Amino acid sequence: MNSPLDRLAQLYGVGATYQDFRNQPRTVSVESREAILAALGLDVGEERAIETAVHTVETVRWMRMIPTAVVVTQGATALVPVSIPLDLGAKQLTWFIKLEHGESREGSASLEELEVVERGMAESRDFVRMNLNVPTDLPLGYHRIAITLDTGLSGDARFIVAPDRCYHAQALADDKRVWGIAVQLYSLRSLTNWGIGDFRDLRELIALATPLGCGLIGLNPLHALLPANPAHISPYSPSSRQFLNLLYIAVTDVPEFAECESARRHVADTAFQVLLQQLRATRNVDYPRVAAAKFEVLKLLYRHFRTAHLANNTQRAQDFRKYVEERGEPLRLHAIFDALDADLRLQGPQYWGWPSWPEEYRDAGSPAVNRFARDHVEDVEYCLYLQWLAGEQLLAAQKLAREAGMSLGLYGDVAVGANPAGSETWSNRHLYLQNASVGAPPDELALKGQDWGIPPQDPTELKAQEYEPFIVLIRNNMRAVAALRLDHVMTLFRLWWVPRGMTSAEGAYVHYPLADLIAILALESVRNRCIVIGEDLGTVPTEVREAMEHYDAYHYKVLLFEKQSDGAFKAPSQYVRNALATVTTHDLPTLRGWWEIRDIALREGLNLYPDENIARAVHEMRAIELREMMGALTAQGLWHWQSNEPLPPYSPALARAIQSYLGLSSANVAMIQIEDLIGMTDPVNVPGTDKEHANWQRKVTQDTAEILAREDVRDMLQAMNRARRGENPNG
């Protein structure tokens, strides 16, 4: 028999058991579940309090006539659950749907004709839950539904009509196969950037790669970081996932630069030009100095924009105002956050993010915050202006990709969460919980589990907000890309929560409304004509795989992990078609680093293996993997090698063979990391490190133009073109 704690945990989606990475059942301790429920703001100190909490949830569940948001599939049976108190004696209900573009639909139903799906009691009253059938031919979109009983009782909800499939690009119709180049945008070098890859560099890459057959450019998350703290650099710990990183703005491409004499004079100054040369020459991105240089000039451009455009209500001023109006309250709050963060940081290092701010500023809706926004109108407007510039330049890159003939264009990435001290969490404090963080249970790569330091969203609050935060997140990230990757797609179904003060291994899975979230994802996918790619590495629940299959969301396949049960690499023909495949990723070694076992040496040097036995086992496994790779290449006719021969050294020819193996796969999309085009060894990121390794800083070793002019690179890409067409890559 379930205890009150079991029932409360169940009501809030807190799992009591799970399967570990060895597929063994694990039980979550009572202490862990209590800590997670406490993080949700519940009093679980004694059984009476737990019983009260259960009673409250059950009461709300029955007293609310219809859920805050109802998600249905266009063309399928659309059922709206309606909770009705029996003591009212209601006989009939009427419904009214206000469509998002103004039209409406309405109808009525006799209660005795409706299916009863549940019975219950709340506040000493008997209730029934009935399913109301509504029309199946409603247009896709975000509507509202109101239901009224003949006794006068009524309720309303957001009514979301979604498609039954995600968008499928014509470029991939009839099992066409494309390939692309994946880059960390900040890592690109050029003769014109200011020490960090920018949107002009992105356009250059598009222009040079498209004629070589490249169908898409994959990007790291371009999420907004903290302009006032440029030392915070991880794209997977952003201030806000809804907006853009301002350091990607190509300053001299801003229209105001051509008009602003003071800005041009400043940039042309000899000392500034020397600074730019120094910033371009660094091995790693020097974020603080890059930020200082860019923002110094961008402030000049903003002042010019105010006097030359806003004061005269030019077309450009009207475009800016339209952008601000369309992005609405989320953008306004983000701009206020950036302005407030910058102002407080000037007062001293004690202010490192909103949890450290004076209490009056921690609530985004407080009088103090509104007063700050009124008193610092230009500071806030400057932040709005910069977001507008970044958005313009990203859209221009996607436009160029399509005009240049790229079959898809840009491929974006959404991080799994946001930084606890940033804009996204500050703007919606009720949604994000501060006494727990997101991570992962123990697995073979992290035997102690992982704690990513990212606050989880409260699934109950997400529903209460009618899924608006999720909708805005997906929509804003799809605006300028042809494909969008969701990091850790399992977040649509469940997340591993680690209560504050406990270890990662003491966490538990908390569940989210998968059916609703993936339907909304499909709706935004269709509206934005954007392919959805779910990063489904690791332990993936059956529910997630089935949902991805149903909605035609693309899988994410990494060649280094695609193995059969006997350890052999899967043959190219064994890859699923609806997938994006890649040899390696930003969290893994480069291809050359993997082949030369430099990644293991690096991790040993960083003391990332718990003991010598594990390190030895990793070495032994790698030796097997390398020989398995040679066997796989030989089986496909991409290399001549006998199992009694030594392994060949790394070479461009070997890289070409491995990338060709990927190109021959059935996966509709194949991606090549730019580092692997030129045989780089240093990884982008070493999971488990922070200051120990220069994560998210390392630049590529050559300019884009130099890379794509190399004979060995062009040879590799020609082989990829042939492989994608199903031809022999060796010609």
XYZ file of C-alpha atoms in Angstrom, residues 23-658:
636
model
C 19.975 -2.013 -16.839
C 19.653 -2.902 -13.167
C 16.660 -1.631 -11.124
C 17.444 1.060 -8.565
C 15.245 2.416 -5.791
C 15.273 6.105 -4.916
C 15.609 6.651 -1.183
C 12.882 8.228 0.913
C 15.344 10.989 1.839
C 15.987 11.859 -1.807
C 12.299 12.031 -2.670
C 11.611 14.152 0.396
C 14.420 16.528 -0.600
C 13.067 16.880 -4.135
C 9.538 17.538 -2.895
C 10.963 20.111 -0.488
C 12.765 21.752 -3.432
C 9.337 22.030 -5.063
C 8.249 24.091 -2.065
C 6.299 21.370 -0.265
C 6.285 20.770 3.487
C 7.303 17.145 3.990
C 8.555 17.484 7.546
C 5.924 15.171 8.997
C 3.217 12.827 7.762
C 0.373 15.225 8.590
C 1.949 17.887 6.352
C 2.428 15.354 3.551
C -1.223 14.287 3.800
C -2.266 17.951 3.614
C -0.148 18.446 0.504
C -1.720 15.398 -1.152
C -5.178 16.696 -0.269
C -4.381 20.106 -1.760
C -3.175 18.658 -5.053
C -6.152 16.341 -5.362
C -8.548 19.166 -4.558
C -7.073 21.457 -7.197
C -7.108 18.624 -9.723
C -10.856 18.166 -9.288
C -11.904 21.764 -8.652
C -10.297 23.041 -11.868
C -12.885 22.380 -14.568
C -10.344 21.915 -17.373
C -6.527 21.830 -17.394
C -4.689 25.124 -17.899
C -3.603 23.926 -21.339
C -5.097 21.265 -23.586
C -2.976 19.922 -26.452
C -4.653 17.975 -29.270
C -3.560 16.629 -32.636
C -5.072 18.090 -35.783
C -7.292 15.588 -37.552
C -7.368 13.143 -34.655
C -10.048 12.685 -32.024
C -9.798 15.805 -29.867
C -10.780 15.152 -26.269
C -10.994 17.825 -23.586
C -11.196 16.464 -20.010
C -13.902 18.280 -18.040
C -14.300 17.964 -14.251
C -17.918 18.301 -13.084
C -19.280 18.348 -9.495
C -22.253 15.985 -9.352
C -24.166 17.991 -6.751
C -24.803 20.779 -9.266
C -27.105 18.558 -11.280
C -25.786 19.895 -14.572
C -27.322 18.385 -17.699
C -25.547 20.160 -20.531
C -22.476 22.206 -21.395
C -21.570 24.647 -24.126
C -18.097 25.207 -25.512
C -16.569 28.142 -27.326
C -13.184 28.153 -29.071
C -11.568 31.479 -29.958
C -9.036 30.795 -32.692
C -5.745 32.687 -32.557
C -6.544 34.771 -35.651
C -9.933 35.896 -34.424
C -12.435 33.394 -35.793
C -14.428 31.193 -33.442
C -16.188 27.843 -33.173
C -18.853 26.813 -30.691
C -21.125 23.952 -29.806
C -22.905 22.114 -27.023
C -23.160 18.614 -25.586
C -25.449 16.653 -23.300
C -23.539 15.361 -20.293
C -25.289 12.005 -20.353
C -23.749 11.405 -23.777
C -20.176 12.050 -22.650
C -17.759 9.313 -21.586
C -16.915 9.248 -17.878
C -13.176 8.549 -17.536
C -12.658 9.104 -13.797
C -14.549 9.564 -10.554
C -13.289 11.267 -7.417
C -14.011 13.423 -4.402
C -12.773 16.834 -3.260
C -13.966 18.978 -0.361
C -16.645 16.352 0.440
C -18.101 16.667 -3.059
C -18.330 13.922 -5.674
C -16.879 14.681 -9.093
C -16.730 12.999 -12.468
C -14.269 13.699 -15.246
C -15.750 13.470 -18.716
C -14.191 13.663 -22.159
C -15.667 16.313 -24.426
C -15.252 15.759 -28.159
C -14.463 18.913 -30.128
C -14.028 19.288 -33.916
C -10.949 17.676 -35.448
C -10.656 20.129 -38.358
C -9.442 23.086 -36.325
C -6.433 24.984 -37.709
C -3.003 24.537 -36.206
C -2.206 27.082 -33.559
C -2.647 28.489 -30.078
C -6.329 29.046 -29.385
C -8.505 29.377 -26.270
C -11.406 27.217 -25.188
C -14.134 28.108 -22.707
C -16.624 25.578 -21.316
C -19.794 26.543 -19.431
C -22.256 24.261 -17.663
C -25.967 24.993 -17.811
C -25.681 25.786 -14.088
C -23.345 28.699 -14.838
C -20.048 27.126 -13.731
C -17.322 27.746 -16.322
C -13.626 27.310 -17.048
C -11.211 28.205 -19.806
C -7.800 27.077 -21.050
C -5.233 27.463 -23.762
C -6.192 25.112 -26.588
C -3.228 24.023 -28.703
C -3.796 22.220 -32.002
C -0.591 20.536 -33.165
C 0.385 18.483 -36.230
C 1.105 14.775 -35.928
C 4.593 15.130 -37.428
C 7.530 17.507 -37.241
C 8.547 19.398 -40.370
C 10.300 17.304 -43.009
C 12.424 19.323 -45.435
C 12.086 18.768 -49.156
C 15.880 18.561 -49.302
C 15.610 15.269 -47.418
C 12.543 13.904 -49.208
C 12.776 10.487 -50.847
C 15.654 9.590 -48.514
C 17.996 12.179 -49.985
C 21.182 12.465 -47.987
C 23.130 15.626 -47.246
C 26.279 16.523 -45.339
C 27.378 19.563 -43.420
C 30.178 21.127 -41.393
C 29.805 21.614 -37.630
C 31.595 24.551 -36.020
C 31.912 26.290 -32.703
C 31.246 29.754 -34.102
C 33.548 31.501 -31.635
C 36.453 29.300 -32.801
C 36.525 30.522 -36.415
C 39.476 32.570 -37.569
C 39.516 35.213 -40.282
C 41.400 38.314 -41.341
C 38.462 40.525 -40.361
C 37.045 39.291 -37.060
C 37.887 40.843 -33.705
C 39.403 37.795 -32.054
C 36.248 35.697 -31.998
C 34.314 34.018 -34.799
C 31.309 36.177 -35.695
C 28.314 36.304 -38.010
C 30.457 37.633 -40.872
C 32.708 34.590 -40.478
C 29.585 32.453 -40.599
C 28.586 34.045 -43.901
C 32.101 33.463 -45.243
C 31.914 29.795 -44.285
C 28.538 29.495 -46.019
C 29.810 31.180 -49.176
C 32.935 29.002 -49.393
C 31.410 25.671 -48.329
C 28.224 25.686 -50.394
C 29.969 25.266 -53.790
C 31.799 22.256 -52.332
C 28.492 20.452 -51.741
C 27.879 21.396 -48.086
C 24.170 21.307 -47.268
C 24.168 22.745 -43.760
C 26.339 24.463 -41.170
C 26.025 23.170 -37.610
C 26.451 25.689 -34.790
C 27.098 25.552 -31.065
C 24.352 27.129 -28.921
C 24.337 30.859 -29.722
C 22.508 31.655 -26.476
C 22.913 34.911 -24.597
C 25.660 34.876 -21.997
C 26.465 37.676 -19.545
C 27.772 40.783 -21.356
C 28.879 42.312 -18.060
C 30.851 39.159 -17.200
C 32.583 38.053 -20.414
C 34.658 35.510 -18.469
C 31.520 33.346 -18.234
C 31.775 31.539 -21.562
C 30.062 28.134 -21.615
C 27.338 28.039 -24.289
C 25.695 25.268 -22.273
C 25.320 27.461 -19.174
C 23.732 30.533 -20.758
C 22.106 33.532 -19.151
C 19.130 33.006 -21.462
C 18.399 30.428 -24.136
C 15.765 32.703 -25.668
C 18.215 35.330 -26.927
C 21.629 35.646 -28.562
C 25.272 36.015 -27.575
C 26.169 39.624 -28.409
C 29.852 38.857 -29.004
C 28.893 37.231 -32.324
C 27.899 40.616 -33.758
C 30.197 41.588 -36.628
C 30.605 45.229 -35.608
C 31.688 46.677 -38.940
C 28.704 45.010 -40.674
C 26.210 46.977 -38.555
C 24.571 49.563 -40.896
C 25.226 52.341 -38.386
C 28.988 51.734 -38.676
C 29.043 53.129 -42.225
C 27.164 56.216 -40.980
C 29.043 56.849 -37.731
C 32.276 58.790 -38.248
C 33.367 58.565 -34.597
C 33.104 54.765 -34.643
C 35.007 54.445 -37.926
C 37.705 56.790 -36.670
C 38.018 54.799 -33.426
C 38.374 51.486 -35.250
C 40.862 52.922 -37.764
C 43.114 54.191 -34.980
C 46.524 52.505 -35.059
C 46.356 51.360 -31.446
C 42.945 49.747 -31.984
C 44.128 48.001 -35.137
C 47.130 46.626 -33.236
C 44.729 45.359 -30.561
C 42.614 43.599 -33.197
C 45.685 41.941 -34.674
C 46.657 40.704 -31.221
C 43.168 39.344 -30.562
C 43.136 37.505 -33.901
C 46.529 35.944 -33.202
C 45.673 34.334 -29.859
C 45.394 30.542 -29.624
C 42.276 30.840 -27.466
C 39.543 33.450 -27.539
C 40.401 36.264 -25.104
C 36.794 36.916 -24.126
C 37.309 39.891 -21.753
C 39.408 41.865 -24.231
C 37.178 40.927 -27.172
C 34.126 42.095 -25.226
C 35.788 45.361 -24.231
C 36.711 46.133 -27.839
C 33.300 45.276 -29.263
C 31.136 47.008 -26.669
C 33.262 50.162 -26.830
C 32.345 50.584 -30.492
C 28.801 49.237 -30.234
C 27.997 51.966 -27.703
C 29.072 54.556 -30.257
C 26.824 52.928 -32.853
C 23.879 52.939 -30.459
C 24.278 56.659 -29.748
C 24.325 57.305 -33.484
C 21.237 55.127 -33.922
C 19.370 57.190 -31.340
C 20.162 60.529 -32.931
C 20.048 59.543 -36.606
C 17.207 57.017 -36.586
C 15.075 56.918 -33.448
C 14.854 60.717 -33.269
C 13.730 60.869 -36.912
C 11.557 57.739 -36.929
C 13.369 56.352 -39.973
C 12.475 53.011 -41.521
C 15.310 51.450 -39.571
C 13.909 52.891 -36.344
C 10.495 51.470 -37.224
C 12.035 48.051 -37.872
C 13.698 48.168 -34.457
C 10.474 49.148 -32.683
C 8.603 46.385 -34.513
C 11.210 43.844 -33.372
C 10.916 44.986 -29.746
C 7.118 44.826 -29.884
C 7.090 41.352 -31.451
C 9.512 39.881 -28.921
C 7.460 41.368 -26.111
C 7.908 40.961 -22.387
C 10.596 38.227 -22.470
C 12.926 40.509 -24.445
C 12.146 43.530 -22.261
C 13.005 41.599 -19.115
C 16.189 40.226 -20.660
C 17.324 43.741 -21.588
C 16.524 45.034 -18.110
C 18.507 42.152 -16.623
C 21.592 42.914 -18.737
C 21.415 46.617 -17.883
C 20.868 45.957 -14.177
C 23.596 43.316 -14.069
C 26.062 45.714 -15.669
C 25.124 48.515 -13.266
C 25.496 46.383 -10.129
C 28.762 44.754 -11.202
C 30.294 48.222 -11.405
C 29.660 48.496 -7.669
C 31.894 45.567 -6.798
C 32.566 41.812 -7.093
C 29.951 41.041 -4.462
C 27.368 41.188 -7.278
C 27.893 38.115 -9.464
C 24.314 37.406 -10.574
C 20.773 37.995 -9.422
C 20.922 35.717 -6.312
C 23.550 38.153 -4.950
C 21.622 41.320 -5.833
C 19.846 43.462 -3.240
C 16.532 41.788 -2.384
C 14.448 44.484 -4.077
C 15.973 43.611 -7.478
C 15.612 39.834 -7.286
C 11.957 39.901 -8.331
C 11.681 40.872 -12.009
C 8.262 42.396 -11.387
C 9.180 44.461 -8.336
C 8.681 48.239 -8.101
C 12.456 48.631 -7.753
C 13.086 46.854 -11.059
C 10.435 48.919 -12.814
C 11.944 52.057 -11.329
C 15.411 51.039 -12.552
C 14.016 50.498 -16.062
C 12.442 53.998 -16.018
C 15.601 55.640 -14.684
C 17.893 53.823 -17.133
C 15.848 53.929 -20.323
C 18.854 54.298 -22.609
C 20.817 51.498 -20.904
C 17.889 49.135 -21.400
C 17.304 50.322 -24.957
C 20.993 49.771 -25.738
C 20.594 46.118 -24.694
C 17.491 45.812 -26.884
C 19.415 47.332 -29.783
C 22.251 44.814 -29.456
C 19.845 41.867 -29.459
C 18.233 43.297 -32.579
C 21.610 43.577 -34.319
C 22.520 39.984 -33.441
C 19.159 38.720 -34.677
C 19.495 40.660 -37.938
C 22.911 39.218 -38.664
C 21.911 35.637 -37.869
C 18.867 35.897 -40.136
C 21.084 37.333 -42.872
C 23.346 34.279 -42.614
C 20.445 31.862 -43.091
C 19.145 33.993 -45.984
C 22.565 33.824 -47.640
C 22.665 30.049 -47.157
C 19.414 29.606 -49.052
C 20.340 32.096 -51.762
C 23.720 30.413 -52.231
C 21.962 27.105 -52.873
C 22.641 25.327 -49.594
C 20.037 22.556 -49.361
C 19.198 23.255 -45.715
C 21.213 26.100 -44.191
C 21.922 26.649 -40.528
C 21.595 23.982 -37.857
C 21.155 25.369 -34.339
C 21.479 23.916 -30.865
C 19.470 24.421 -27.659
C 21.139 23.845 -24.305
C 19.344 21.699 -21.740
C 19.065 24.522 -19.219
C 20.083 28.000 -18.110
C 22.537 29.395 -15.591
C 21.045 29.805 -12.092
C 22.288 33.407 -11.876
C 21.208 34.541 -15.326
C 18.379 36.300 -17.106
C 16.185 33.302 -17.918
C 15.888 32.159 -14.316
C 15.520 35.721 -12.960
C 12.769 36.548 -15.460
C 10.676 33.571 -14.352
C 11.649 32.677 -10.804
C 8.457 30.697 -10.166
C 9.408 28.297 -12.954
C 12.988 27.589 -11.902
C 13.864 25.891 -8.639
C 16.913 27.000 -6.690
C 17.214 24.073 -4.259
C 17.916 21.404 -6.851
C 19.983 21.095 -9.995
C 19.931 19.011 -13.151
C 22.440 16.252 -13.767
C 22.719 12.567 -14.566
C 22.794 9.343 -12.535
C 26.006 7.323 -12.375
C 27.039 5.771 -15.677
C 30.120 4.199 -17.209
C 31.598 7.601 -18.090
C 30.846 9.229 -14.717
C 30.602 6.613 -12.001
C 29.673 9.169 -9.353
C 26.957 10.748 -11.471
C 26.885 14.327 -12.751
C 25.613 17.618 -11.385
C 25.465 20.299 -14.073
C 24.566 23.121 -11.712
C 21.519 24.044 -13.810
C 18.225 24.683 -12.014
C 15.319 22.508 -13.174
C 11.959 23.787 -14.321
C 8.988 22.920 -12.124
C 6.751 20.844 -14.437
C 3.623 21.843 -12.492
C 4.452 25.531 -12.920
C 5.243 24.993 -16.609
C 1.708 23.672 -17.090
C 0.279 26.525 -14.999
C 1.977 28.978 -17.367
C 0.263 27.219 -20.290
C 3.650 26.079 -21.661
C 4.469 29.635 -22.740
C 8.147 29.497 -21.626
C 8.711 26.363 -23.710
C 6.900 27.824 -26.711
C 8.960 31.032 -26.657
C 12.183 29.067 -26.186
C 11.590 26.835 -29.201
C 10.179 29.604 -31.403
C 13.052 32.002 -30.765
C 15.626 29.301 -31.459
C 13.930 28.222 -34.690
C 13.572 31.696 -36.221
C 16.828 31.666 -38.178
C 17.733 27.988 -38.622
C 16.645 25.116 -40.837
C 17.301 22.446 -38.225
C 17.372 22.567 -34.431
C 19.079 20.119 -32.098
C 17.716 19.697 -28.588
C 20.535 18.840 -26.238
C 19.518 15.914 -24.005
C 16.110 15.466 -25.650
C 15.090 13.239 -22.722
C 14.331 16.499 -20.893
C 10.955 16.423 -22.643
C 10.123 13.345 -20.579
C 12.261 13.369 -17.454
C 15.282 14.998 -15.847
C 17.626 13.773 -13.147
C 17.245 16.172 -10.210
C 19.975 16.456 -7.602
C 18.705 18.025 -4.334
C 20.962 20.700 -2.886
C 23.374 19.206 -0.372
C 23.174 15.706 -1.829
C 25.437 13.883 -4.259
C 24.520 13.229 -7.881
C 24.006 9.553 -7.080
C 21.324 10.532 -4.555
C 19.106 12.201 -7.132
C 15.908 11.008 -8.791
C 14.084 11.363 -12.086
C 11.298 13.946 -12.218
C 8.872 13.591 -15.097
C 7.569 16.177 -17.563
C 4.502 16.131 -19.865
C 6.175 14.504 -22.881
C 3.016 14.196 -25.002
C 2.240 17.912 -24.731
C 5.812 19.158 -25.118
C 6.690 17.133 -28.195
C 3.383 18.110 -29.833
C 4.206 21.796 -29.248
C 7.691 21.145 -30.609
C 6.111 19.702 -33.761
C 3.833 22.738 -34.097
C 6.732 25.193 -33.928
C 8.731 22.926 -36.250
C 6.029 23.087 -38.927
C 5.426 26.812 -38.486
C 9.106 27.646 -38.730
C 9.849 25.003 -41.393
C 12.553 23.631 -39.127
C 13.723 20.032 -38.731
C 13.909 18.736 -35.153
C 16.929 16.718 -34.022
C 16.879 15.151 -30.573
C 20.221 14.435 -28.896
C 19.313 10.972 -27.631
C 22.663 9.633 -26.477
C 22.983 7.528 -23.357
C 20.054 5.899 -21.582
C 16.929 6.800 -23.542
C 13.532 5.753 -22.158
C 11.267 3.801 -24.472
C 8.674 6.576 -24.234
C 11.100 9.092 -25.729
C 12.173 6.829 -28.585
C 8.552 6.073 -29.464
C 7.600 9.750 -29.356
C 10.540 10.692 -31.587
C 9.578 7.996 -34.062
C 5.943 9.051 -34.088
C 6.741 12.719 -34.658
C 9.552 12.106 -37.170
C 12.093 13.837 -34.963
C 15.631 13.042 -36.066
C 17.907 10.919 -33.889
C 21.505 11.903 -33.110
C 24.041 9.202 -33.917
C 27.737 9.332 -33.055
C 29.893 6.895 -35.012
C 32.175 6.256 -32.033
C 29.148 5.005 -30.061
C 27.322 3.168 -32.853
C 28.325 -0.403 -32.097
C 26.783 -3.830 -32.188
C 26.513 -6.045 -29.131
C 29.834 -7.737 -29.968
C 31.668 -4.389 -30.011
C 31.931 -4.112 -33.800
C 31.018 -0.783 -35.343
C 27.642 -0.765 -37.025
C 27.782 -0.989 -40.793
C 26.704 2.165 -42.658
C 23.551 0.377 -43.814
C 22.521 -0.188 -40.180
C 22.085 3.505 -39.384
C 18.495 4.716 -39.116
C 17.477 7.095 -41.893
C 15.846 9.765 -39.748
C 19.090 10.727 -38.080
C 21.933 13.168 -38.006
C 25.189 11.233 -37.775
C 28.635 12.490 -36.833
C 31.978 10.878 -36.056
C 32.486 12.809 -32.824
C 31.050 15.794 -30.910
C 32.096 18.835 -28.892
C 32.124 16.736 -25.691
C 34.314 14.025 -27.197
C 37.879 13.999 -28.478
C 38.582 15.110 -32.006
C 39.004 12.265 -34.474
C 42.769 12.646 -34.408
C 42.809 12.926 -30.614
C 40.770 9.714 -30.404
C 42.954 7.816 -32.860
C 46.191 8.896 -31.202
C 44.705 8.267 -27.715
C 45.511 11.821 -26.690
C 42.162 12.213 -24.973
C 42.943 9.427 -22.511
C 46.354 10.923 -21.786
C 44.702 14.308 -21.263
C 42.151 12.900 -18.835
C 44.892 11.041 -16.972
C 46.852 14.271 -16.693
C 43.770 15.977 -15.305
C 43.192 13.148 -12.787
C 39.728 12.444 -14.171
C 39.868 8.675 -13.741
C 38.904 7.444 -10.249
C 41.752 4.935 -10.127
C 44.453 3.206 -12.182
C 42.284 0.152 -12.862
C 39.676 2.241 -14.652
C 42.347 4.084 -16.636
C 43.872 0.761 -17.644
C 40.465 -0.563 -18.709
C 39.873 2.543 -20.814
C 43.222 2.033 -22.574
C 42.391 -1.608 -23.242
C 38.984 -0.716 -24.629
C 40.480 1.939 -26.919
C 42.970 -0.554 -28.332
C 40.044 -2.819 -29.219
C 38.017 0.064 -30.684
C 40.828 1.187 -32.978
C 41.199 -2.293 -34.428
C 37.431 -2.588 -34.782
C 37.457 0.681 -36.703
C 40.099 -0.629 -39.099
C 38.058 -3.775 -39.587
C 34.971 -1.716 -40.353
C 36.831 0.462 -42.886
C 38.280 -2.612 -44.561
C 34.868 -4.285 -44.798
C 33.547 -1.262 -46.682
C 36.499 -1.187 -49.080
C 37.740 2.102 -47.659
C 41.113 0.741 -46.451
C 43.320 -2.266 -46.996
C 44.381 -3.777 -43.683
C 44.926 -7.203 -42.191
C 44.171 -7.941 -38.545
C 47.747 -9.119 -38.016
C 49.123 -5.744 -39.147
C 49.851 -2.771 -36.892
C 47.496 0.157 -36.906
C 48.298 2.899 -39.411
C 49.277 6.288 -38.034
C 46.762 9.095 -38.224
C 46.777 10.797 -41.624
C 44.446 12.851 -43.841
C 43.849 9.650 -45.817
C 42.690 7.832 -42.681
C 40.426 10.739 -41.715
C 39.004 10.693 -45.245
C 38.221 6.983 -44.944
C 36.464 7.374 -41.594
